[in-house]
XYZ file of C-alpha atoms in Angstrom:
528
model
C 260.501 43.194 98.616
C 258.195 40.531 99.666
C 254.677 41.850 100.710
C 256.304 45.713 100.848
C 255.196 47.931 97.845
C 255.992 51.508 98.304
C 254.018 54.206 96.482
C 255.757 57.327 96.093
C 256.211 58.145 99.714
C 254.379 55.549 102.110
C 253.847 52.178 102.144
C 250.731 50.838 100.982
C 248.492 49.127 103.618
C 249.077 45.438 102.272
C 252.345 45.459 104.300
C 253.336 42.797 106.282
C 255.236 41.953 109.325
C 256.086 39.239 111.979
C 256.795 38.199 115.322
C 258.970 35.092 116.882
C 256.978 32.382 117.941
C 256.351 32.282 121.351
C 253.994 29.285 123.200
C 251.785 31.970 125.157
C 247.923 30.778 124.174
C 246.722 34.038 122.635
C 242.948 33.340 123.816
C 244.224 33.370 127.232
C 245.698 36.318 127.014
C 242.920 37.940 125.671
C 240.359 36.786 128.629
C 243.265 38.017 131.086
C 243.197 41.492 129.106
C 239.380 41.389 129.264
C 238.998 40.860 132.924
C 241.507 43.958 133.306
C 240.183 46.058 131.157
C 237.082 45.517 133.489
C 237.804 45.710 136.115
C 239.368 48.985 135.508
C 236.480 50.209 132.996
C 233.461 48.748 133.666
C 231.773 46.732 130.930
C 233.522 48.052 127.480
C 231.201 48.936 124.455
C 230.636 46.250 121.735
C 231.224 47.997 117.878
C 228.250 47.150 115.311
C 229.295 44.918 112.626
C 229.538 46.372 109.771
C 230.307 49.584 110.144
C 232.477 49.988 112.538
C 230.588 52.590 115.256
C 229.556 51.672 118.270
C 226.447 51.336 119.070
C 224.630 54.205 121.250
C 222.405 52.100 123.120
C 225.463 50.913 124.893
C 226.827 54.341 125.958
C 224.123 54.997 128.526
C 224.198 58.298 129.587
C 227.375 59.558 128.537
C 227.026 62.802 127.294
C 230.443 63.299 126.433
C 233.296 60.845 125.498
C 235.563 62.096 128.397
C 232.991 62.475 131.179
C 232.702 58.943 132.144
C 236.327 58.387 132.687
C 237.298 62.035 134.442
C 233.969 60.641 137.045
C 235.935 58.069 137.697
C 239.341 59.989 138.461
C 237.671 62.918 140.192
C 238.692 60.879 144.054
C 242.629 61.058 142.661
C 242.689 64.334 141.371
C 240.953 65.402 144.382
C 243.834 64.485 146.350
C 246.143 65.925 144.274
C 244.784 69.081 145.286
C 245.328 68.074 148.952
C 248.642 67.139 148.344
C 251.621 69.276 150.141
C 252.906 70.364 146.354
C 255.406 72.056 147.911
C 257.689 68.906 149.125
C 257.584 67.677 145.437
C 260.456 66.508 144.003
C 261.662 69.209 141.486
C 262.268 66.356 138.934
C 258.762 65.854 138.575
C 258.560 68.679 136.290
C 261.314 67.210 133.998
C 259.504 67.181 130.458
C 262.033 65.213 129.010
C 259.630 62.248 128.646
C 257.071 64.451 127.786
C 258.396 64.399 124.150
C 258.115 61.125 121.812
C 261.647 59.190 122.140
C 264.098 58.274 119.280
C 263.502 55.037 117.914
C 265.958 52.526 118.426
C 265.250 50.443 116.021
C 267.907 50.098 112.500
C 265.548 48.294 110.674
C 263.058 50.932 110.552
C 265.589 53.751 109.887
C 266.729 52.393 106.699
C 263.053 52.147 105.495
C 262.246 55.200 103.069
C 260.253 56.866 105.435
C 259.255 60.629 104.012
C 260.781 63.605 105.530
C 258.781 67.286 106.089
C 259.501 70.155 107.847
C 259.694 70.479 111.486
C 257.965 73.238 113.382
C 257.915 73.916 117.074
C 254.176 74.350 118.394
C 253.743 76.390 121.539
C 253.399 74.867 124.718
C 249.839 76.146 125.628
C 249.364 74.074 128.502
C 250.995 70.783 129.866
C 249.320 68.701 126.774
C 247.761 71.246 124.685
C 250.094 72.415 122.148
C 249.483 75.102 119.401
C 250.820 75.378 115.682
C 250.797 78.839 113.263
C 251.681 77.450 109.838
C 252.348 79.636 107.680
C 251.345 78.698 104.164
C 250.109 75.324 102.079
C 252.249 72.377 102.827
C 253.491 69.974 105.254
C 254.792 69.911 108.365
C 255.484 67.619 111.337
C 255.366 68.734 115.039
C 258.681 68.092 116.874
C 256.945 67.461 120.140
C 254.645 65.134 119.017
C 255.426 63.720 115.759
C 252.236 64.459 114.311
C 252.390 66.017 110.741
C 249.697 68.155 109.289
C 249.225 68.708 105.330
C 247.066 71.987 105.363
C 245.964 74.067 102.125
C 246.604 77.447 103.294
C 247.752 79.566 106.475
C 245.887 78.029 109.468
C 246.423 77.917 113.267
C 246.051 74.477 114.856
C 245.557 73.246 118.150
C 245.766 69.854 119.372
C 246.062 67.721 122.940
C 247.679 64.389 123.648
C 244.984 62.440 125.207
C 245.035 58.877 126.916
C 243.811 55.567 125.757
C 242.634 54.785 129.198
C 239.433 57.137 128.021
C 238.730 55.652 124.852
C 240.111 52.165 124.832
C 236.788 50.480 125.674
C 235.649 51.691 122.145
C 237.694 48.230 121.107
C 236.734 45.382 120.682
C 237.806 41.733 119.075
C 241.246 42.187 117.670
C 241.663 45.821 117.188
C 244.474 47.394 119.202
C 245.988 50.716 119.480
C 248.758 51.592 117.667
C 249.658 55.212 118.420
C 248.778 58.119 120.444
C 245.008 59.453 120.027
C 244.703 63.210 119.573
C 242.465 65.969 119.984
C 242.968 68.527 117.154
C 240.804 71.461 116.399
C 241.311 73.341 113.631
C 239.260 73.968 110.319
C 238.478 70.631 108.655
C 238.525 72.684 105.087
C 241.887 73.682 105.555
C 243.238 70.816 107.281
C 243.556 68.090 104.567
C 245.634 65.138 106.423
C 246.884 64.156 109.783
C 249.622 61.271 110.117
C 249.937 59.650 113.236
C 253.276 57.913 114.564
C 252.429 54.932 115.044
C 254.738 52.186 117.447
C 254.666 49.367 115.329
C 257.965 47.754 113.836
C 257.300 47.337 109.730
C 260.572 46.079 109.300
C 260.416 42.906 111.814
C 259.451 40.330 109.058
C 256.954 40.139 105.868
C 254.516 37.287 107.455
C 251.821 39.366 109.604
C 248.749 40.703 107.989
C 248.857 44.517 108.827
C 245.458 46.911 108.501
C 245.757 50.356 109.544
C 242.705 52.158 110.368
C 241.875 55.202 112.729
C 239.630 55.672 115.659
C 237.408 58.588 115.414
C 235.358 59.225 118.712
C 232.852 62.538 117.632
C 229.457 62.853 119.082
C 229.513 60.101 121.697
C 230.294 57.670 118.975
C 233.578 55.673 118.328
C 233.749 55.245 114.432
C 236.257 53.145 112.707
C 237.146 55.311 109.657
C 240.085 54.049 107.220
C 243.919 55.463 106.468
C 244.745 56.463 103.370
C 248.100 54.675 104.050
C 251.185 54.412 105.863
C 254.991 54.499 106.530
C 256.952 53.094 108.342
C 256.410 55.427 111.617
C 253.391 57.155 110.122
C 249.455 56.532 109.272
C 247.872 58.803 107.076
C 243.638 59.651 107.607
C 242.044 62.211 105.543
C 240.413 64.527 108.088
C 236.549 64.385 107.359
C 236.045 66.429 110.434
C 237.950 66.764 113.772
C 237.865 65.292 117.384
C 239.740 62.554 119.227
C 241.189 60.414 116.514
C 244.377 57.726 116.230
C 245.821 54.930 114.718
C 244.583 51.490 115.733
C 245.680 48.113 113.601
C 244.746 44.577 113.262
C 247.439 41.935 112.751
C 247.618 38.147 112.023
C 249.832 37.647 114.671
C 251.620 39.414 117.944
C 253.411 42.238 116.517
C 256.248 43.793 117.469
C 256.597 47.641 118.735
C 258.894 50.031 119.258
C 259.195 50.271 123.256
C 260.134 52.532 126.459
C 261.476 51.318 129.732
C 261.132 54.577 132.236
C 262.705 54.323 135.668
C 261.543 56.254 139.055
C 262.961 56.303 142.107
C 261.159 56.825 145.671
C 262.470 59.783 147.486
C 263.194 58.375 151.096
C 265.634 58.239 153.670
C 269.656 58.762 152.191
C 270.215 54.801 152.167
C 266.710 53.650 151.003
C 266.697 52.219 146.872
C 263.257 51.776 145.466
C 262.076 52.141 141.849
C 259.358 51.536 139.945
C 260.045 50.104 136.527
C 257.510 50.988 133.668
C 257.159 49.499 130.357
C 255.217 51.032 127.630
C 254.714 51.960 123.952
C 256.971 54.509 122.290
C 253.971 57.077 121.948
C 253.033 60.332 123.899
C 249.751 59.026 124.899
C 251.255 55.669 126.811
C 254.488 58.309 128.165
C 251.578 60.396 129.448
C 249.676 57.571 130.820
C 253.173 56.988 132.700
C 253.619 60.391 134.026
C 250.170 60.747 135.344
C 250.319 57.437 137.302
C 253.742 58.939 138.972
C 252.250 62.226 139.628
C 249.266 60.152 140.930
C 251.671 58.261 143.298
C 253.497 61.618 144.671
C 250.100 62.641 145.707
C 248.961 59.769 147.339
C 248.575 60.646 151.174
C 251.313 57.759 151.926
C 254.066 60.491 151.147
C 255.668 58.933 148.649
C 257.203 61.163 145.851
C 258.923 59.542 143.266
C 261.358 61.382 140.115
C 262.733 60.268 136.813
C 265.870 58.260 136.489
C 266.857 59.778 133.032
C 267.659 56.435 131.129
C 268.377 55.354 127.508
C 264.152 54.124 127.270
C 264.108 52.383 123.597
C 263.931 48.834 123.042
C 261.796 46.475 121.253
C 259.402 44.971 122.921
C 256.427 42.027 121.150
C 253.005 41.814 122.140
C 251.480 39.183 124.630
C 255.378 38.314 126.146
C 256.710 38.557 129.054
C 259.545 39.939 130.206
C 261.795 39.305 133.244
C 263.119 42.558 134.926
C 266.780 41.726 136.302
C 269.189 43.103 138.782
C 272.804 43.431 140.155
C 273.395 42.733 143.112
C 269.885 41.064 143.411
C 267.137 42.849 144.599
C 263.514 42.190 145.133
C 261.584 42.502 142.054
C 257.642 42.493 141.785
C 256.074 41.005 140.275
C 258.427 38.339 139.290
C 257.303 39.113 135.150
C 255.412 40.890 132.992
C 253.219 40.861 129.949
C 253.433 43.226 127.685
C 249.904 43.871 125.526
C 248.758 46.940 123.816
C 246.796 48.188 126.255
C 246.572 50.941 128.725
C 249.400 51.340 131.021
C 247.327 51.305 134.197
C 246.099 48.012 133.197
C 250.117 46.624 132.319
C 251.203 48.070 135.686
C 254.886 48.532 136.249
C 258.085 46.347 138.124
C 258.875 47.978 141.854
C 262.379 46.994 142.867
C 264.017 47.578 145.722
C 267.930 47.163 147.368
C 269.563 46.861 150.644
C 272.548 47.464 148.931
C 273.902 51.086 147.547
C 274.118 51.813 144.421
C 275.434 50.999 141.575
C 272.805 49.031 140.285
C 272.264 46.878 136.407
C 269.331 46.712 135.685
C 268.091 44.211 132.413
C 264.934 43.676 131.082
C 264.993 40.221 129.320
C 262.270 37.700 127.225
C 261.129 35.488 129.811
C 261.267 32.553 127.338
C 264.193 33.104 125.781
C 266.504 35.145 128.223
C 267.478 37.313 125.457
C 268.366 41.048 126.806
C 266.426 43.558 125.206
C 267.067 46.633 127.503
C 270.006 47.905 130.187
C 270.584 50.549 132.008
C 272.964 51.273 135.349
C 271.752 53.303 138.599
C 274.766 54.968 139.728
C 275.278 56.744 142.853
C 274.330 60.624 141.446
C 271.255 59.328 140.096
C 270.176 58.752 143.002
C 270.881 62.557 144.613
C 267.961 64.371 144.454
C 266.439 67.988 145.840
C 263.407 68.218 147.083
C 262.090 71.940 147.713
C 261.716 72.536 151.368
C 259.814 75.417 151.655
C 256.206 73.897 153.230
C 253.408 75.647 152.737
C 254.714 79.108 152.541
C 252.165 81.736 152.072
C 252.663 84.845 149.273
C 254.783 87.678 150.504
C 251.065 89.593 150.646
C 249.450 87.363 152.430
C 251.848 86.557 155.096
C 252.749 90.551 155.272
C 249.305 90.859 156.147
C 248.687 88.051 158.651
C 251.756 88.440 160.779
C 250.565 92.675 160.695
C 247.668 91.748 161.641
C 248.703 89.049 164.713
C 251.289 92.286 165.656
C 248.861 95.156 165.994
C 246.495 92.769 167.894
C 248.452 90.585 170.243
C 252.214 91.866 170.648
C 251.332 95.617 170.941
C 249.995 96.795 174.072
C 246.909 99.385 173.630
C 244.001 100.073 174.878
C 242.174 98.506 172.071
C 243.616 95.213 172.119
C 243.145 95.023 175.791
C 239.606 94.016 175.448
C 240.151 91.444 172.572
C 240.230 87.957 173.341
C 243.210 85.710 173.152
C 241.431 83.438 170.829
C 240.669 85.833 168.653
C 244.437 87.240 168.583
C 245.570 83.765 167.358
C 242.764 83.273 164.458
C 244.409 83.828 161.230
C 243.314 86.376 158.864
C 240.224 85.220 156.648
C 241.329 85.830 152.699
C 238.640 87.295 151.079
C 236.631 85.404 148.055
C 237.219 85.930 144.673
C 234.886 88.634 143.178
C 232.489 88.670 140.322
C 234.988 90.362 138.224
C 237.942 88.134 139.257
C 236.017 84.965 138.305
C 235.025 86.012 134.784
C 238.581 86.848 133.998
C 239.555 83.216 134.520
C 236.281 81.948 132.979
C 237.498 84.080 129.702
C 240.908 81.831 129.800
C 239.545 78.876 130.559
C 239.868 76.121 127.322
C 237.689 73.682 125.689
C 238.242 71.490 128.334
C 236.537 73.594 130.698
C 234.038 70.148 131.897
C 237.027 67.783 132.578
C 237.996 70.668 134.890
C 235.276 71.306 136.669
C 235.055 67.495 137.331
C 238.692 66.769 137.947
C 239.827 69.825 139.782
C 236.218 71.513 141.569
C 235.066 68.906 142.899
C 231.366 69.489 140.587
C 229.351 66.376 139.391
C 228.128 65.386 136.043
C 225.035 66.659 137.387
C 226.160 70.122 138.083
C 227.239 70.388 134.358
C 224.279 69.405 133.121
C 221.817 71.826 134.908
C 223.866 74.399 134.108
C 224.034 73.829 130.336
C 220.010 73.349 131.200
C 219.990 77.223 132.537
C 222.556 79.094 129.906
C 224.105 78.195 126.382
C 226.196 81.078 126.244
C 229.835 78.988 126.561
C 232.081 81.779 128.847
C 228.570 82.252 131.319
C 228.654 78.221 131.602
C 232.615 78.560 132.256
C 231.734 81.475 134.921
C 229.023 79.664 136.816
C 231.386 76.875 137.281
C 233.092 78.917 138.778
C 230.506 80.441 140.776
C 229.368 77.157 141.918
C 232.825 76.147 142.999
C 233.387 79.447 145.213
C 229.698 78.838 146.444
C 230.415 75.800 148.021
C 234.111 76.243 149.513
C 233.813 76.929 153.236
C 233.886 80.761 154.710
C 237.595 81.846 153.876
C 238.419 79.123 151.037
C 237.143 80.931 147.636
C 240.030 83.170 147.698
C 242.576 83.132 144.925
C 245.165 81.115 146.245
C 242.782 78.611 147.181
C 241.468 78.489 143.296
C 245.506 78.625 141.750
C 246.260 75.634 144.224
C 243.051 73.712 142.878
C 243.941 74.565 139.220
C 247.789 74.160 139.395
C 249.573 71.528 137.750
C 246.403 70.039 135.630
C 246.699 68.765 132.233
C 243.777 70.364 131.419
C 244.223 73.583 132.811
C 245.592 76.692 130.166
C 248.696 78.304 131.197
C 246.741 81.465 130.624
C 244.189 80.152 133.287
C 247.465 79.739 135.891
C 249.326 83.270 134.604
C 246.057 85.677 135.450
C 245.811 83.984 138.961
C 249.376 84.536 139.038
C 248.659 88.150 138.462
C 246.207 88.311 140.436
C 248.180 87.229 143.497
C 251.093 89.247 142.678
C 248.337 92.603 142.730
C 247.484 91.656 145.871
C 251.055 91.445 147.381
C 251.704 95.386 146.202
C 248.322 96.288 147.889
């Protein structure tokens, strides 16, 4: 095969591949990506020659590779907690697209891509999974696609993260070429990790490929090499864990393996609006998706928006554009699209919408060409959903309580209530705060994540973190003086437990163990 060699099970990294020609000017493209990749990031963070790290005088103050980035997101996620949750569409918990997505793509299949065993990890939060294997060998995640070659029995825990955090650790012609994970586990038992990586192999034998991996430990984004690759796979030798994937540099626009995801706005019976996404076939870019749509249902516009569950796949090449189509015609913005390897925020996605009802075609073509890549039809019971009407409704405890309490004072006659004033009868019952105790059973549950947290969902500062870590290295005190802080500064009435389980509730970052003990705790409350 010209410019394939396969060793054993993977292809070596002298592998080539191709694109079509296309009459885009690449240096262009790359000053568009730049300005939007700054204007979304800031300035991003040159990489020493050389060596491939980046260079720590350029970090500034970042003491932590995620801070930076959750800073920036703490206004959304702040709204999200504002947000009536309880008029969300139910199909915004679908996790179908959660998963990575069948490839498409016949080429690749009949490559000799190597097999291992599957194992199911457990679902320890919405992106944190967890794997027991039980003896040397190796094994690939259904979820995620990741595979692990471990020397003996070892837990493992890992975390899809996004790009959007780490992308500015690229520079000149490296690109992304898979999710980026978070795995912790020991590096002595942990030999290998192999990434899926989006990138079609098979396309043609005329594009310089090199594989590497980013590895982002310490503040520091280090460009480490693969051992090799597949064709869906890279292979890195751990040398010790924290966020690491597969990036690549290619001779020309490559070609990837692709998802189109659909969404429709929840409005009035006869109103048709959708947002169209494009994106690569990894978890990170899917999650990237999700978290813009869950962004969007908690925008105070009160738009809510669910899954139109779609074929995705298609193939889609790097710096072209592509036309999205309809029947019957609707309006389409923006009229095309790039697609690049970059973060999804920065691509952006198609909104369509029709006057007409449904059924709709919808086709996703080359600009240049006109050549179809991707189809799907809106019919009519797509376009049914349920959304849960039950606003604001307090816990059987609490509202057992309040309306009690509203009873004995206002509605029974007695000489005790005679002297109370009206104002007061109306005043809803204050919930009390969360206790001492209360708080350190959360702080025990809370994860590794515990900072993105308290940035993302308390409402605490950079600053915060960092006089705390000042005042106590002990890890669960830190987690239960965030805590403490938090209830400090929530007005008289708002430190209760609800008000923490609706600050905390449906956050990546958050453990389901976090969620279940506040759970519990509510549920004690209701029987008292």
């Amino acid at each position: 095969m010209n410019g394939l060699r396969f060793d054993g099970r993977y292809c070596l990294s002298s592998a080539k591949l191709s694109s079509r020609k296309h009459r885009w000017d690449c240096a262009g493209v790359a000053a568009r990506i730049m300005v939007a990749h700054m204007a979304h990031h800031g300035e991003t963070t040159p990489l020493i020659e050389g060596n491939g790290e980046v260079s720590p005088s350029d970090l500034k103050d970042n003491t932590s590779t995620e801070e930076s980035s959750e800073e920036e997101e703490a206004h959304d996620e702040e709204e999200e907690r504002d947000s009536d949750s309880d008029t969300r569409p139910r199909a915004e918990h679908h996790t179908a697209s959660d998963e990575p997505l069948q490839s498409c793509c016949e080429k690749c299949r009949a490559l000799k891509n190597p097999k291992f065993e599957l194992v199911t990890p457990r679902k320890m939060s919405r992106d944190r999974l967890q794997l027991q294997l039980e003896a040397e060998g190796v094994y690939e995640c259904s979820d995620t696609g990741l595979v692990f070659e471990v020397s003996q029995r070892v837990k493992i825990t890992y975390c899809i993260l996004s790009w959007s955090k780490f992308s500015t650790y690229l520079t000149g012609s490296w690109k992304f070429a898979g999710p980026i994970f978070d795995v912790d586990c020991d590096p002595s038992i942990l030999k290998s990790v192999q990434f899926p990586h989006s990138l079609c192999l098979a396309a043609d034998k005329e594009n310089e490929v090199k594989f590497s991996v980013l590895h982002v430990k310490n503040s520091r984004g280090l460009i480490e090499p693969s051992v090799d690759h597949s064709g869906s796979h890279v292979r890195w030798n751990v040398s010790s864990l924290s966020p690491v994937g597969p990036i690549v540099q290619t001779s020309k626009s490559a070609e990837h393996h692709g998802v189109v995801q659909v969404f429709k706005e929840v409005g009035p019976e006869n109103s048709f609006s959708f947002r169209v996404y494009l994106a690569g076939n990894n978890c990170s870019d899917i999650k990237d998706i999700r978290r813009a749509v869950r962004r969007a249902n908690n925008c105070k516009n009160n738009k809510k928006y669910i899954q139109v569950d779609k074929p995705p796949t298609c193939m889609l090449e790097e710096n072209r554009r592509y036309r999205l189509i309809s029947e019957p015609m609707g309006h389409i913005t923006p009229e095309d699209m790039l697609f690049t390897p970059v973060i999804v925020e920065v691509k952006g996605y198609f909104e369509v919408f029709f006057e007409e009802s449904p059924p709709f075609k919808l086709s996703l073509t080359d600009a240049d060409s006109g050549q179809t890549v991707w189809t799907a039809t809106i019919r009519e019971g797509d376009c049914v959903h349920h959304i849960d009407e039950n606003p604001r409704k307090p816990s059987k405890g609490r509202k057992r309580h309040s309306s009690m309490s509203e009873e004995d004072l206002c509605h029974k006659p007695s000489k005790k209530a005679r002297g109370i004033d009206v104002a007061d009868c109306n005043a809803p019952a204050v919930a009390p705060d969360l206790t001492d105790q209360q708080l350190m059973q959360v702080a025990k549950r809370m994860g590794k994540e515990w900072k993105v947290v308290a940035i993302s969902c308390l409402g605490l500062s950079k600053q915060d973190l960092e006089e705390m870590e000042q005042a106590e290295e002990n890890v669960t005190m830190l987690k239960f003086n965030m805590l403490e802080r938090w209830r400090r500064r929530q007005p008289k009435g708002r430190a209760g437990i609800q008000d923490l389980h609706k600050c905390l509730k449906d956050n990546d970052d958050v453990p389901n163990e976090v969620i279940a003990a506040l759970d519990e705790m509510l549920q004690n409350n209701s029987a008292t």
